[in-house]
PDB file of C-alpha atoms in Angstrom:
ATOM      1  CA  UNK A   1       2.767 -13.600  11.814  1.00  0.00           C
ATOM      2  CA  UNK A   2       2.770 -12.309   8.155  1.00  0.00           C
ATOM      3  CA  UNK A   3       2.776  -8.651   7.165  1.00  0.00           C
ATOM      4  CA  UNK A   4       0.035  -7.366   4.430  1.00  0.00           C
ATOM      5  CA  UNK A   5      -0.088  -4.497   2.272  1.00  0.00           C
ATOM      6  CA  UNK A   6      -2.439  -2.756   0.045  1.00  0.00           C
ATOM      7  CA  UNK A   7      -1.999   0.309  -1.704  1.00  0.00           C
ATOM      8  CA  UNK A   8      -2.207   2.426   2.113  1.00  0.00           C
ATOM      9  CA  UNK A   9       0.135   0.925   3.648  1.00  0.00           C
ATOM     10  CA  UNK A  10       1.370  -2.314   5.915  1.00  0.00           C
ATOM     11  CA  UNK A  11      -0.235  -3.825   8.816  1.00  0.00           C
ATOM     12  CA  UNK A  12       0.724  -7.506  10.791  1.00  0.00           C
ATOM     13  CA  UNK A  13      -1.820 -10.215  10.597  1.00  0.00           C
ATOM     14  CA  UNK A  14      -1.239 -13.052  13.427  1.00  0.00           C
ATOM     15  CA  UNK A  15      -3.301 -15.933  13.919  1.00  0.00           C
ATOM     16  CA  UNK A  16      -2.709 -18.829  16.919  1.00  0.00           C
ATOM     17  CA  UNK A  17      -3.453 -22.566  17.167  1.00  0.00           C
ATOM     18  CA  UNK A  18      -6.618 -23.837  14.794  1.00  0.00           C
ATOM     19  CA  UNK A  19      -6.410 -20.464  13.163  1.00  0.00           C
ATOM     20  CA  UNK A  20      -2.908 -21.072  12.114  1.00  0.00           C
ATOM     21  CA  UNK A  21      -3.982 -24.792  10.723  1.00  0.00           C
ATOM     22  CA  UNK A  22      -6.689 -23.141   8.916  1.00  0.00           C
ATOM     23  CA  UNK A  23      -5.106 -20.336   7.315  1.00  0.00           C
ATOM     24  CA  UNK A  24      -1.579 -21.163   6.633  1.00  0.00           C
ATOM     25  CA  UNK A  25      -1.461 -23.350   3.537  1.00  0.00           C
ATOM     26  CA  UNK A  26      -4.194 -20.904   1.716  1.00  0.00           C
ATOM     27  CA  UNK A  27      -1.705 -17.890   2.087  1.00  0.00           C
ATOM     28  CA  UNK A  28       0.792 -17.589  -0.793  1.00  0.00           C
ATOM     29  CA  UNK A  29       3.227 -14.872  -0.787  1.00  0.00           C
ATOM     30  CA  UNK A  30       2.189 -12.324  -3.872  1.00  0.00           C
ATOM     31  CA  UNK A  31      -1.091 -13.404  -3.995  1.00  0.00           C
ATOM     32  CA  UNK A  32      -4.381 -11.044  -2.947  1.00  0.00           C
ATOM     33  CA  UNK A  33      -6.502 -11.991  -0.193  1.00  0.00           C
ATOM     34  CA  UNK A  34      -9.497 -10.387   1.696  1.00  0.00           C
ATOM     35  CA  UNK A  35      -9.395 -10.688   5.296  1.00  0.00           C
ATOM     36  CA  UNK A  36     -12.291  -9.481   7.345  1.00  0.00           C
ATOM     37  CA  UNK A  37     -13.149 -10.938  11.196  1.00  0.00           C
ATOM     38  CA  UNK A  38     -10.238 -10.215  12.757  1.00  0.00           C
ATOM     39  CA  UNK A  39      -9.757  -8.536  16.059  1.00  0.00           C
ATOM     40  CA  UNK A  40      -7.710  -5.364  16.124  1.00  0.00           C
ATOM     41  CA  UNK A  41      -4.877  -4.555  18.608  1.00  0.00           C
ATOM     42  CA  UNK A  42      -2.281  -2.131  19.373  1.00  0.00           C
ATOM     43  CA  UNK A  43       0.932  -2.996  17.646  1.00  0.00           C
ATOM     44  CA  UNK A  44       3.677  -4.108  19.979  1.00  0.00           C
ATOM     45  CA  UNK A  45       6.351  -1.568  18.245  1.00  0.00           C
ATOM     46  CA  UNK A  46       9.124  -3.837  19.230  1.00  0.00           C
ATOM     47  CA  UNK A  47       8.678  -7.003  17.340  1.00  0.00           C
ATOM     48  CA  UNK A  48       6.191  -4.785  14.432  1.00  0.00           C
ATOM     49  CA  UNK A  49       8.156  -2.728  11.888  1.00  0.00           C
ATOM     50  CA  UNK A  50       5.209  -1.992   9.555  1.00  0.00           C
ATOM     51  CA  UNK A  51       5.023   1.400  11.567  1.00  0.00           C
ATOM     52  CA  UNK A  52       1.369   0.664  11.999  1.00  0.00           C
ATOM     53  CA  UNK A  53      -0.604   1.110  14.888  1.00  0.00           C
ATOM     54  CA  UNK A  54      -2.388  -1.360  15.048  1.00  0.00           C
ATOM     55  CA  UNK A  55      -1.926  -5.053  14.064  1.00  0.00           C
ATOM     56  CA  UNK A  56      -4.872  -7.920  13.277  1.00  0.00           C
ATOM     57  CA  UNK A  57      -5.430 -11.586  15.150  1.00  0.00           C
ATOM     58  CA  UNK A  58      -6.900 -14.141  13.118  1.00  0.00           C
ATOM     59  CA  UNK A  59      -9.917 -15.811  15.361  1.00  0.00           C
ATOM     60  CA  UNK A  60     -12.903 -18.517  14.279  1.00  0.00           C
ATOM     61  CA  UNK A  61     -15.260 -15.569  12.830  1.00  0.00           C
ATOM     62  CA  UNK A  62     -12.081 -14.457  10.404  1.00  0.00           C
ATOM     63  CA  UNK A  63     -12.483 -15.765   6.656  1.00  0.00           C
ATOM     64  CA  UNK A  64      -8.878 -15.115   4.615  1.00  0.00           C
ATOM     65  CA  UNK A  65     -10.283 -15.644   0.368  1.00  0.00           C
ATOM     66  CA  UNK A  66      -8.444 -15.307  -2.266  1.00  0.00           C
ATOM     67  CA  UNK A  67      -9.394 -12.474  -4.856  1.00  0.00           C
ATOM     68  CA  UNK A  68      -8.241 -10.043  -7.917  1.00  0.00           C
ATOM     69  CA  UNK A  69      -5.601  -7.763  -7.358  1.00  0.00           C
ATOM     70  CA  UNK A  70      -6.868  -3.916  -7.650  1.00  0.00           C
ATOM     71  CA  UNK A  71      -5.379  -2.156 -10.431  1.00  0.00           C
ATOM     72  CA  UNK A  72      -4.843   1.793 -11.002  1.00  0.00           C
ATOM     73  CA  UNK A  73      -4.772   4.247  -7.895  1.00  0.00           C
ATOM     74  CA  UNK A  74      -5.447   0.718  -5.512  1.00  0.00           C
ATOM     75  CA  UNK A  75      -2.689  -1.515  -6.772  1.00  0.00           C
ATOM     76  CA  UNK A  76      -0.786  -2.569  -4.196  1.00  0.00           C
ATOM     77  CA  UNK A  77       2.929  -2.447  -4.198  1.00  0.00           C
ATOM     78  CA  UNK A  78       5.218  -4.866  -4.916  1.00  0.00           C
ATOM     79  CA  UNK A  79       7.407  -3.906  -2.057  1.00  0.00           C
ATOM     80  CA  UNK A  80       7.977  -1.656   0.931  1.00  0.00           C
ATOM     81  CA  UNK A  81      11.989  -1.828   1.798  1.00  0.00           C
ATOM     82  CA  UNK A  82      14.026   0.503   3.694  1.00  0.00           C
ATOM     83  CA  UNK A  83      17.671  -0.658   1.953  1.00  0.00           C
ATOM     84  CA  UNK A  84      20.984   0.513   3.215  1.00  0.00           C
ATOM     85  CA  UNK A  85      23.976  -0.084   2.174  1.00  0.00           C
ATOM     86  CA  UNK A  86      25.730  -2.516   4.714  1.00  0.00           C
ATOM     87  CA  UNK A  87      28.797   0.096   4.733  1.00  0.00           C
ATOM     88  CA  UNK A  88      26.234   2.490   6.149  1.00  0.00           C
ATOM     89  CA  UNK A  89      24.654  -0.102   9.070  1.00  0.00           C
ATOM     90  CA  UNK A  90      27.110   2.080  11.521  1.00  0.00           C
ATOM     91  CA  UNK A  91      25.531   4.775  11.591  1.00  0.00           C
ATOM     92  CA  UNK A  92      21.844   3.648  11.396  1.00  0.00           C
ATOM     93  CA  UNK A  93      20.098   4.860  15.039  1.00  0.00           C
ATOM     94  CA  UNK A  94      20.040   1.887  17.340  1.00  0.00           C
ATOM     95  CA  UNK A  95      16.428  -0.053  17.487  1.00  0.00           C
ATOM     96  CA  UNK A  96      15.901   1.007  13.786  1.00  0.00           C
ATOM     97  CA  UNK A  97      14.551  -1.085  11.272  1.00  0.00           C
ATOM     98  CA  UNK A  98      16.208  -1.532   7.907  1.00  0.00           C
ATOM     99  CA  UNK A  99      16.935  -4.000   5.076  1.00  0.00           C
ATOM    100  CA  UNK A 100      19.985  -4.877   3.752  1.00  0.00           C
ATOM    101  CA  UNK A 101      20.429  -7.479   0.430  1.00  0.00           C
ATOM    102  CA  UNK A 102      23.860  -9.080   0.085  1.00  0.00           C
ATOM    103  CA  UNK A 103      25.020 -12.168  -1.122  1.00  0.00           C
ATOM    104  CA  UNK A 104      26.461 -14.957   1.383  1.00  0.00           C
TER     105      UNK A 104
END
């Protein structure tokens, strides 16, 4: 599973078996890819925290290619966190998604 953005928003991309041999090394995390042939679902909300509702499975037909990143109104963002301060992690709802940064 990976989770891809573009300037609308987040959605999960899975693949299984051969798909995952064929499209794992050619992602690279901050690069821009276009990936068309996959097979839509409905998100399962509890393992999916891009609040979409739907995510995509990689099959055979899917192509992943590299290509330019959009600039202007398109350009995708560089990041989509939900921080909180880890004093504050008490009184987050339960079953709510949020990311903390610390050092360990």
């Amino acid at each position: 599973n990976t989770d891809v953005a573009d300037h609308t928003g987040e959605i999960r991309v899975s693949a299984f078996n051969q798909e995952v041999d064929s499209f794992y090394d050619r992602l690279e995390v901050g690069s821009v890819f276009l990936i068309s042939g996959g097979t839509l679902k409905p998100s399962n909300v509890a393992f999916n925290k891009t609040g979409h509702a739907f995510e995509i499975t990689l099959n055979r037909g899917s192509t992943v290619e590299r290509c330019d990143e959009p600039v202007g109104a398109e350009a995708i963002p560089k990041g989509n966190f939900t921080f909180i301060p880890i004093d504050r992690l008490e009184t987050v709802a339960d079953e709510t998604f949020v990311d903390v940064i610390g050092i360990i």
